[in-house]
Amino acid sequence: MSGCPLDSNKVAAPAQAATAPVPAQALGANASSFVAPTGSASGPLARASAPIERGSPSAQPLASARGAYNDANADGRSDLVWAGDLSGLHVAHWLMNGNQVMRTLNPTPMAADSHVISTGDFDGDKRVDQLWLRLERRGGSLTLGRLNEAGSYEHRQVAGIGDGWLLDRSADLNGDGRSDAIWTNRTLGRMAYWLMNGTTILSSGVYPLDVNNYALVAVGDFDGDGREDLLWRGRQNSAYYMWRSRSDGHFDQSYVGTVPAGWVLDAVVDLNADTRSDLVWTNRDANQMAYWWMNGAAPQRTGVIGADTERYTIAAWGDFDGDGKGDLVWATRRDATAASLYLWRSRGDGSFDPSFISTYDDSVWQPMPPYADA
């Protein structure tokens, strides 16, 4: 398709699948070398101001309210979202079934000076949306980009944004199946959230926060209660803390652990289909990937796998085959002549089945990250 990141003339021969970035087996000797230590430390949470009432709980069980991550057509399988520069910023989608690209949706132009901030399902239709920020002289304006049932991309205004506020992440904080917006302001030392229904802000809350020493790095439902939680990292010591989202609009803070130098948190996905989000790390110097199966703030199982992290990076994650287990998509690091995508399909036992997806033109297109600093 013209203008699409998929180049049908560059589909690899079957032999190329052997160049996948990972062997399927885990490195047993290293399986215990990357585990969060026990202990305690001060964390980012300050005394909270009372948030606005969240309203009535969802009528359906919370843990089943959300669809697959980055699902563009509500079929229960994750899809790939792309951002590209085609005489201006454009968005495109690949509809996936495992490692097969079933269909591509035409690129849609975005407004000049727009920047994607976060992806999520803000209207609860189980189709992926994006929040776009357009910078202005003072503050900015926030726009929701959503795919409708016909596969067309729509733009809708959400709100104006004041100076100093950064949309850090989106997460379903109240378990209603809709993503919510999470903001930080380093000047004011505040964290805020907006509970969303499409472009409507249902309610909000504000918390004092030590934003100079802690950064929000990930979101996920780490305890499987249907409400997504926040993961913070110390800027100086790489200590990680979880804020467990509560039904009353507050958070319970727990220490997770301090991570050794060289390890980077690259993905948050449910690898073993237990409804709890897990952590995926990479170490480029060691050519390794590690996973933590989580139960709240406690890693229940860890493993380390050899991976060619020198040439490949995790570009996306989700459940691409609809089996309930989260998968990883690897992309070659920037190489305009031979950019390739590979799928690691999770087996649910700590190992993965690697398979080739496609090549693409990375001089124009990049897989869209789930948030701006991914």
Coordinates of C-alpha atoms in Angstrom, one line a residue:
M1 CA 0.0 0.0 0.0
S2 CA 1.4 3.3 -1.0
G3 CA 2.6 5.4 1.9
C4 CA 2.2 2.6 4.4
P5 CA 5.1 1.3 6.5
L6 CA 4.5 -2.2 5.1
D7 CA 6.5 -2.9 2.0
S8 CA 5.1 -6.0 0.3
N9 CA 8.2 -6.2 -1.9
K10 CA 10.5 -6.6 1.1
V11 CA 8.9 -9.6 2.8
A12 CA 11.7 -11.8 4.0
A13 CA 12.2 -15.3 2.7
P14 CA 11.5 -18.1 5.3
A15 CA 15.3 -18.5 6.0
Q16 CA 15.4 -14.9 7.4
A17 CA 13.3 -16.0 10.4
A18 CA 16.4 -17.6 11.8
T19 CA 17.8 -14.1 12.4
A20 CA 15.3 -13.4 15.2
P21 CA 16.8 -11.5 18.1
V22 CA 16.4 -14.3 20.7
P23 CA 16.9 -17.9 21.3
A24 CA 13.8 -19.7 22.6
Q25 CA 15.3 -21.1 25.7
A26 CA 16.0 -19.3 29.0
L27 CA 19.5 -19.1 30.4
G28 CA 19.0 -21.1 33.5
A29 CA 22.4 -20.2 35.1
N30 CA 21.4 -16.5 35.1
A31 CA 17.7 -17.0 36.2
S32 CA 18.3 -15.7 39.7
S33 CA 20.8 -13.0 38.9
F34 CA 18.2 -10.3 38.3
V35 CA 15.7 -10.2 41.2
A36 CA 14.4 -7.3 43.1
P37 CA 15.8 -7.2 46.6
T38 CA 13.6 -7.0 49.7
G39 CA 13.8 -4.0 51.9
S40 CA 12.3 -0.6 52.3
A41 CA 13.0 3.0 51.4
S42 CA 11.3 6.4 51.2
G43 CA 9.2 6.8 48.0
P44 CA 7.6 9.4 45.9
L45 CA 4.2 9.6 47.6
A46 CA 3.3 12.6 49.7
R47 CA 0.1 13.1 51.7
A48 CA -2.7 13.2 49.2
S49 CA -5.4 15.8 48.8
A50 CA -8.8 14.2 48.6
P51 CA -9.7 13.4 44.9
I52 CA -13.1 14.1 43.4
E53 CA -15.5 11.2 43.8
R54 CA -15.0 8.6 41.1
G55 CA -18.7 7.8 40.7
S56 CA -20.4 4.4 40.4
P57 CA -18.2 1.3 39.9
S58 CA -18.4 -0.6 36.6
A59 CA -21.3 -3.0 36.3
Q60 CA -19.0 -5.7 34.8
P61 CA -16.2 -7.5 36.5
L62 CA -13.2 -5.1 36.5
A63 CA -10.6 -7.5 35.3
S64 CA -12.4 -8.2 32.1
A65 CA -13.5 -4.6 31.3
R66 CA -10.5 -3.7 29.1
G67 CA -9.8 -5.0 25.6
A68 CA -6.4 -6.0 24.2
Y69 CA -3.7 -3.4 24.3
N70 CA -3.5 -1.3 21.0
D71 CA -6.4 -3.2 19.4
A72 CA -7.4 -1.2 16.4
N73 CA -10.4 -3.2 15.3
A74 CA -11.8 -4.7 18.6
D75 CA -11.1 -8.3 17.6
G76 CA -9.3 -9.1 20.9
R77 CA -5.8 -9.0 19.3
S78 CA -3.2 -6.3 19.6
D79 CA -2.3 -4.4 16.5
L80 CA 0.7 -2.2 15.4
V81 CA 0.3 1.6 15.4
W82 CA 2.8 3.6 13.3
A83 CA 3.9 7.3 13.2
G84 CA 5.5 8.5 10.0
D85 CA 6.7 11.7 8.3
L86 CA 5.1 11.9 4.9
S87 CA 5.3 15.6 4.2
G88 CA 4.0 16.0 7.7
L89 CA 3.1 13.6 10.6
H90 CA 0.8 10.7 9.7
V91 CA -0.6 7.7 11.6
A92 CA -1.1 4.2 10.2
H93 CA -2.3 0.9 11.6
W94 CA -1.5 -2.8 10.9
L95 CA -4.2 -5.2 11.9
M96 CA -2.5 -8.3 13.2
N97 CA -3.1 -12.0 13.8
G98 CA 0.0 -13.3 15.4
N99 CA 2.9 -12.4 13.1
Q100 CA 0.6 -12.0 10.1
V101 CA -0.4 -8.5 8.9
M102 CA -4.0 -9.1 7.9
R103 CA -4.8 -5.6 6.7
T104 CA -3.3 -2.1 6.7
L105 CA -5.3 1.1 7.3
N106 CA -4.4 4.1 5.2
P107 CA -2.1 6.7 6.8
T108 CA -4.0 9.7 8.3
P109 CA -2.4 13.2 8.5
M110 CA -2.1 14.9 11.8
A111 CA -2.1 18.6 12.6
A112 CA 1.2 20.5 12.3
D113 CA 3.2 20.7 15.6
S114 CA 1.3 17.8 17.1
H115 CA 3.1 15.2 19.3
V116 CA 1.7 11.9 20.3
I117 CA 1.7 11.6 24.1
S118 CA 0.0 8.4 25.0
T119 CA -2.1 5.6 23.5
G120 CA -5.1 3.9 25.2
D121 CA -8.8 3.2 24.9
F122 CA -10.3 6.5 26.3
D123 CA -13.9 5.8 25.2
G124 CA -14.1 2.2 26.1
D125 CA -15.0 0.8 22.6
K126 CA -12.0 -1.6 22.8
R127 CA -10.3 0.3 19.9
V128 CA -7.0 2.0 20.4
D129 CA -6.9 5.8 20.6
Q130 CA -4.1 8.4 20.9
L131 CA -3.8 11.6 22.9
W132 CA -2.0 14.3 20.9
L133 CA -0.6 17.5 22.3
R134 CA -0.3 20.6 20.1
L135 CA 2.1 23.1 21.7
E136 CA 1.0 26.7 21.7
R137 CA 2.6 29.9 22.9
R138 CA 1.3 29.3 26.4
G139 CA 0.5 25.7 27.3
G140 CA -1.1 23.6 24.6
S141 CA -4.2 21.9 23.4
L142 CA -5.0 18.2 23.8
T143 CA -6.7 16.2 21.0
L144 CA -8.1 12.7 21.0
G145 CA -7.4 10.6 17.9
R146 CA -9.7 7.6 17.6
L147 CA -10.5 4.8 15.2
N148 CA -14.2 4.4 14.5
E149 CA -16.1 1.2 13.6
A150 CA -15.5 1.9 9.9
G151 CA -11.7 2.1 10.4
S152 CA -11.6 5.9 9.8
Y153 CA -9.4 8.1 12.1
E154 CA -11.2 10.9 13.9
H155 CA -9.8 14.0 15.7
R156 CA -11.7 15.5 18.6
Q157 CA -10.7 18.4 20.9
V158 CA -10.3 17.5 24.6
A159 CA -9.1 20.5 26.5
G160 CA -6.5 23.3 26.8
I161 CA -3.4 22.6 28.9
G162 CA -1.8 25.0 31.3
D163 CA 2.0 25.7 31.5
G164 CA 4.2 23.1 33.2
W165 CA 1.9 20.1 33.0
L166 CA 3.1 17.0 31.2
L167 CA 0.9 14.1 30.3
D168 CA 3.0 11.3 31.5
R169 CA 0.9 8.2 30.9
S170 CA -2.6 6.8 30.4
A171 CA -4.0 4.1 32.7
D172 CA -7.5 2.8 33.6
L173 CA -7.4 3.9 37.2
N174 CA -11.0 3.0 38.1
G175 CA -11.5 -0.2 36.2
D176 CA -14.3 1.0 33.9
G177 CA -12.6 -0.1 30.7
R178 CA -11.6 3.4 29.7
S179 CA -8.0 4.8 29.9
D180 CA -7.5 7.9 32.1
A181 CA -4.9 10.7 31.8
I182 CA -2.1 11.0 34.3
W183 CA -0.2 14.3 34.6
T184 CA 2.9 15.6 36.4
N185 CA 4.1 19.2 37.0
R186 CA 7.7 19.4 38.2
T187 CA 7.4 23.1 38.9
L188 CA 4.5 22.7 41.2
G189 CA 5.5 19.3 42.6
R190 CA 2.2 17.7 41.7
M191 CA 0.7 14.6 40.1
A192 CA -2.9 14.8 38.8
Y193 CA -5.3 12.4 37.0
W194 CA -8.3 12.9 34.8
L195 CA -10.9 10.1 34.7
M196 CA -12.0 10.0 31.1
N197 CA -15.0 9.1 28.9
G198 CA -13.9 9.9 25.4
T199 CA -13.2 13.6 25.3
T200 CA -15.1 14.2 28.5
I201 CA -13.3 14.6 31.8
L202 CA -15.5 12.9 34.4
S203 CA -13.5 13.8 37.5
S204 CA -10.0 14.6 38.6
G205 CA -7.6 14.4 41.6
V206 CA -4.3 16.1 42.6
Y207 CA -1.5 14.8 44.7
P208 CA 1.7 16.4 46.1
L209 CA 4.6 14.5 44.7
D210 CA 8.4 14.5 44.9
V211 CA 8.7 14.9 41.1
N212 CA 12.4 16.0 41.3
N213 CA 13.5 12.7 42.6
Y214 CA 11.0 10.2 41.1
A215 CA 9.7 9.7 37.6
L216 CA 6.6 7.8 36.4
V217 CA 8.0 5.0 34.2
A218 CA 5.2 2.5 33.6
V219 CA 1.6 1.6 34.3
G220 CA -0.1 -1.8 34.5
D221 CA -2.6 -3.9 36.6
F222 CA 0.0 -5.6 38.7
D223 CA -2.4 -7.1 41.2
G224 CA -5.1 -8.2 38.8
D225 CA -7.9 -6.2 40.4
G226 CA -9.0 -4.5 37.1
R227 CA -7.5 -1.1 38.1
E228 CA -4.2 -0.1 36.6
D229 CA -1.4 0.9 39.0
L230 CA 1.6 3.3 38.6
L231 CA 5.3 2.4 38.7
W232 CA 7.8 5.0 39.8
R233 CA 11.6 5.0 39.6
G234 CA 14.0 7.0 41.7
R235 CA 16.0 9.4 39.5
Q236 CA 19.2 8.9 41.5
N237 CA 19.1 5.3 42.8
S238 CA 16.9 3.3 40.4
A239 CA 14.6 2.3 43.3
Y240 CA 11.1 1.3 42.0
Y241 CA 7.8 1.9 43.8
M242 CA 4.3 0.8 42.9
W243 CA 1.3 2.9 43.6
R244 CA -1.7 0.5 43.8
S245 CA -4.8 2.2 42.6
R246 CA -7.7 2.0 45.1
S247 CA -11.4 2.2 44.5
D248 CA -11.7 5.4 46.6
G249 CA -9.4 7.5 44.3
H250 CA -6.2 7.1 46.4
F251 CA -3.1 4.9 46.1
D252 CA -1.2 2.5 48.3
Q253 CA 2.5 2.8 47.9
S254 CA 4.8 -0.3 48.0
Y255 CA 8.5 -0.7 47.5
V256 CA 9.3 -3.1 44.6
G257 CA 13.2 -3.1 44.5
T258 CA 16.3 -1.4 43.3
V259 CA 17.6 -2.5 39.9
P260 CA 21.3 -2.9 39.0
A261 CA 22.9 -0.6 36.5
G262 CA 22.5 -1.5 32.9
W263 CA 18.9 -2.8 33.1
V264 CA 16.2 -0.8 31.4
L265 CA 12.4 -1.3 31.9
D266 CA 11.2 -1.8 28.3
A267 CA 7.7 -3.3 28.5
V268 CA 4.8 -4.0 30.8
V269 CA 2.6 -6.9 29.7
D270 CA 0.9 -10.0 31.1
L271 CA 3.2 -12.8 30.0
N272 CA 1.5 -15.7 31.7
A273 CA -2.2 -14.9 31.4
D274 CA -2.9 -14.5 35.1
T275 CA -4.5 -11.1 34.6
R276 CA -1.6 -9.4 36.2
S277 CA 0.9 -7.2 34.4
D278 CA 4.5 -8.3 34.3
L279 CA 7.8 -6.4 33.8
V280 CA 10.2 -6.9 30.9
W281 CA 13.7 -5.5 31.1
T282 CA 16.7 -5.4 28.7
N283 CA 20.4 -5.0 29.2
R284 CA 22.1 -3.9 26.0
D285 CA 25.6 -4.4 27.3
A286 CA 24.9 -8.0 28.5
N287 CA 22.7 -8.9 25.4
Q288 CA 20.0 -10.1 27.7
M289 CA 16.3 -9.7 28.4
A290 CA 14.7 -10.4 31.7
Y291 CA 11.2 -10.8 33.0
W292 CA 9.5 -10.5 36.3
W293 CA 6.1 -12.2 36.8
M294 CA 4.4 -9.8 39.2
N295 CA 1.8 -10.2 42.0
G296 CA 1.3 -6.7 43.3
A297 CA 4.7 -5.3 44.2
A298 CA 6.3 -8.7 44.6
P299 CA 8.0 -10.5 41.7
Q300 CA 6.7 -14.1 41.8
R301 CA 9.1 -15.5 39.2
T302 CA 12.1 -14.1 37.3
G303 CA 14.0 -15.3 34.3
V304 CA 16.8 -14.1 32.0
I305 CA 17.0 -14.9 28.3
G306 CA 19.8 -14.2 25.8
A307 CA 18.8 -11.6 23.2
D308 CA 20.6 -9.6 20.6
T309 CA 19.9 -6.3 22.3
E310 CA 22.8 -4.7 20.5
R311 CA 20.9 -4.9 17.2
Y312 CA 17.3 -5.1 18.3
T313 CA 15.0 -3.2 20.6
I314 CA 11.5 -3.9 22.0
A315 CA 9.2 -1.7 19.9
A316 CA 5.7 -2.8 20.9
W317 CA 3.9 -5.3 23.2
G318 CA 0.5 -6.8 23.5
D319 CA -1.5 -9.9 22.8
F320 CA -1.1 -10.3 19.1
D321 CA -2.6 -13.7 18.7
G322 CA -5.5 -13.3 21.2
D323 CA -4.5 -16.2 23.5
G324 CA -4.4 -14.1 26.7
K325 CA -0.7 -14.1 27.0
G326 CA 1.3 -11.0 26.2
D327 CA 3.8 -11.0 23.4
L328 CA 6.8 -8.7 22.4
V329 CA 7.6 -7.1 19.1
W330 CA 11.3 -6.5 18.4
A331 CA 12.6 -4.1 15.8
T332 CA 16.1 -3.6 14.4
R333 CA 17.7 -0.4 15.7
R334 CA 17.6 2.4 13.2
D335 CA 18.8 1.1 9.9
A336 CA 17.1 2.6 6.9
T337 CA 18.2 -0.2 4.5
A338 CA 17.0 -3.3 6.4
A339 CA 14.6 -2.6 9.2
S340 CA 12.8 -5.7 10.4
L341 CA 10.1 -6.7 12.9
Y342 CA 10.0 -10.0 14.9
L343 CA 7.3 -11.3 17.2
W344 CA 8.1 -13.1 20.4
R345 CA 5.0 -15.1 21.2
S346 CA 4.8 -15.9 24.9
R347 CA 4.4 -19.6 25.7
G348 CA 3.3 -18.6 29.3
D349 CA 6.1 -20.7 30.8
G350 CA 8.9 -18.1 30.6
S351 CA 9.9 -18.9 27.0
F352 CA 9.0 -17.5 23.7
D353 CA 8.4 -18.6 20.1
P354 CA 10.2 -16.1 17.7
S355 CA 8.8 -15.4 14.2
F356 CA 9.4 -12.9 11.5
I357 CA 6.7 -10.3 10.8
S358 CA 8.0 -7.9 8.0
T359 CA 10.5 -5.4 6.9
Y360 CA 9.6 -1.7 6.9
D361 CA 11.0 1.7 5.9
D362 CA 12.3 3.1 9.1
S363 CA 13.6 6.3 7.3
V364 CA 9.9 7.3 7.3
W365 CA 8.0 5.1 9.8
Q366 CA 8.5 4.0 13.4
P367 CA 6.2 1.9 15.6
M368 CA 4.4 4.3 17.9
P369 CA 5.4 3.9 21.5
P370 CA 2.7 3.7 24.2
Y371 CA 4.0 6.9 25.7
A372 CA 6.2 9.8 24.7
D373 CA 9.5 8.7 26.3
A374 CA 9.3 5.0 25.5

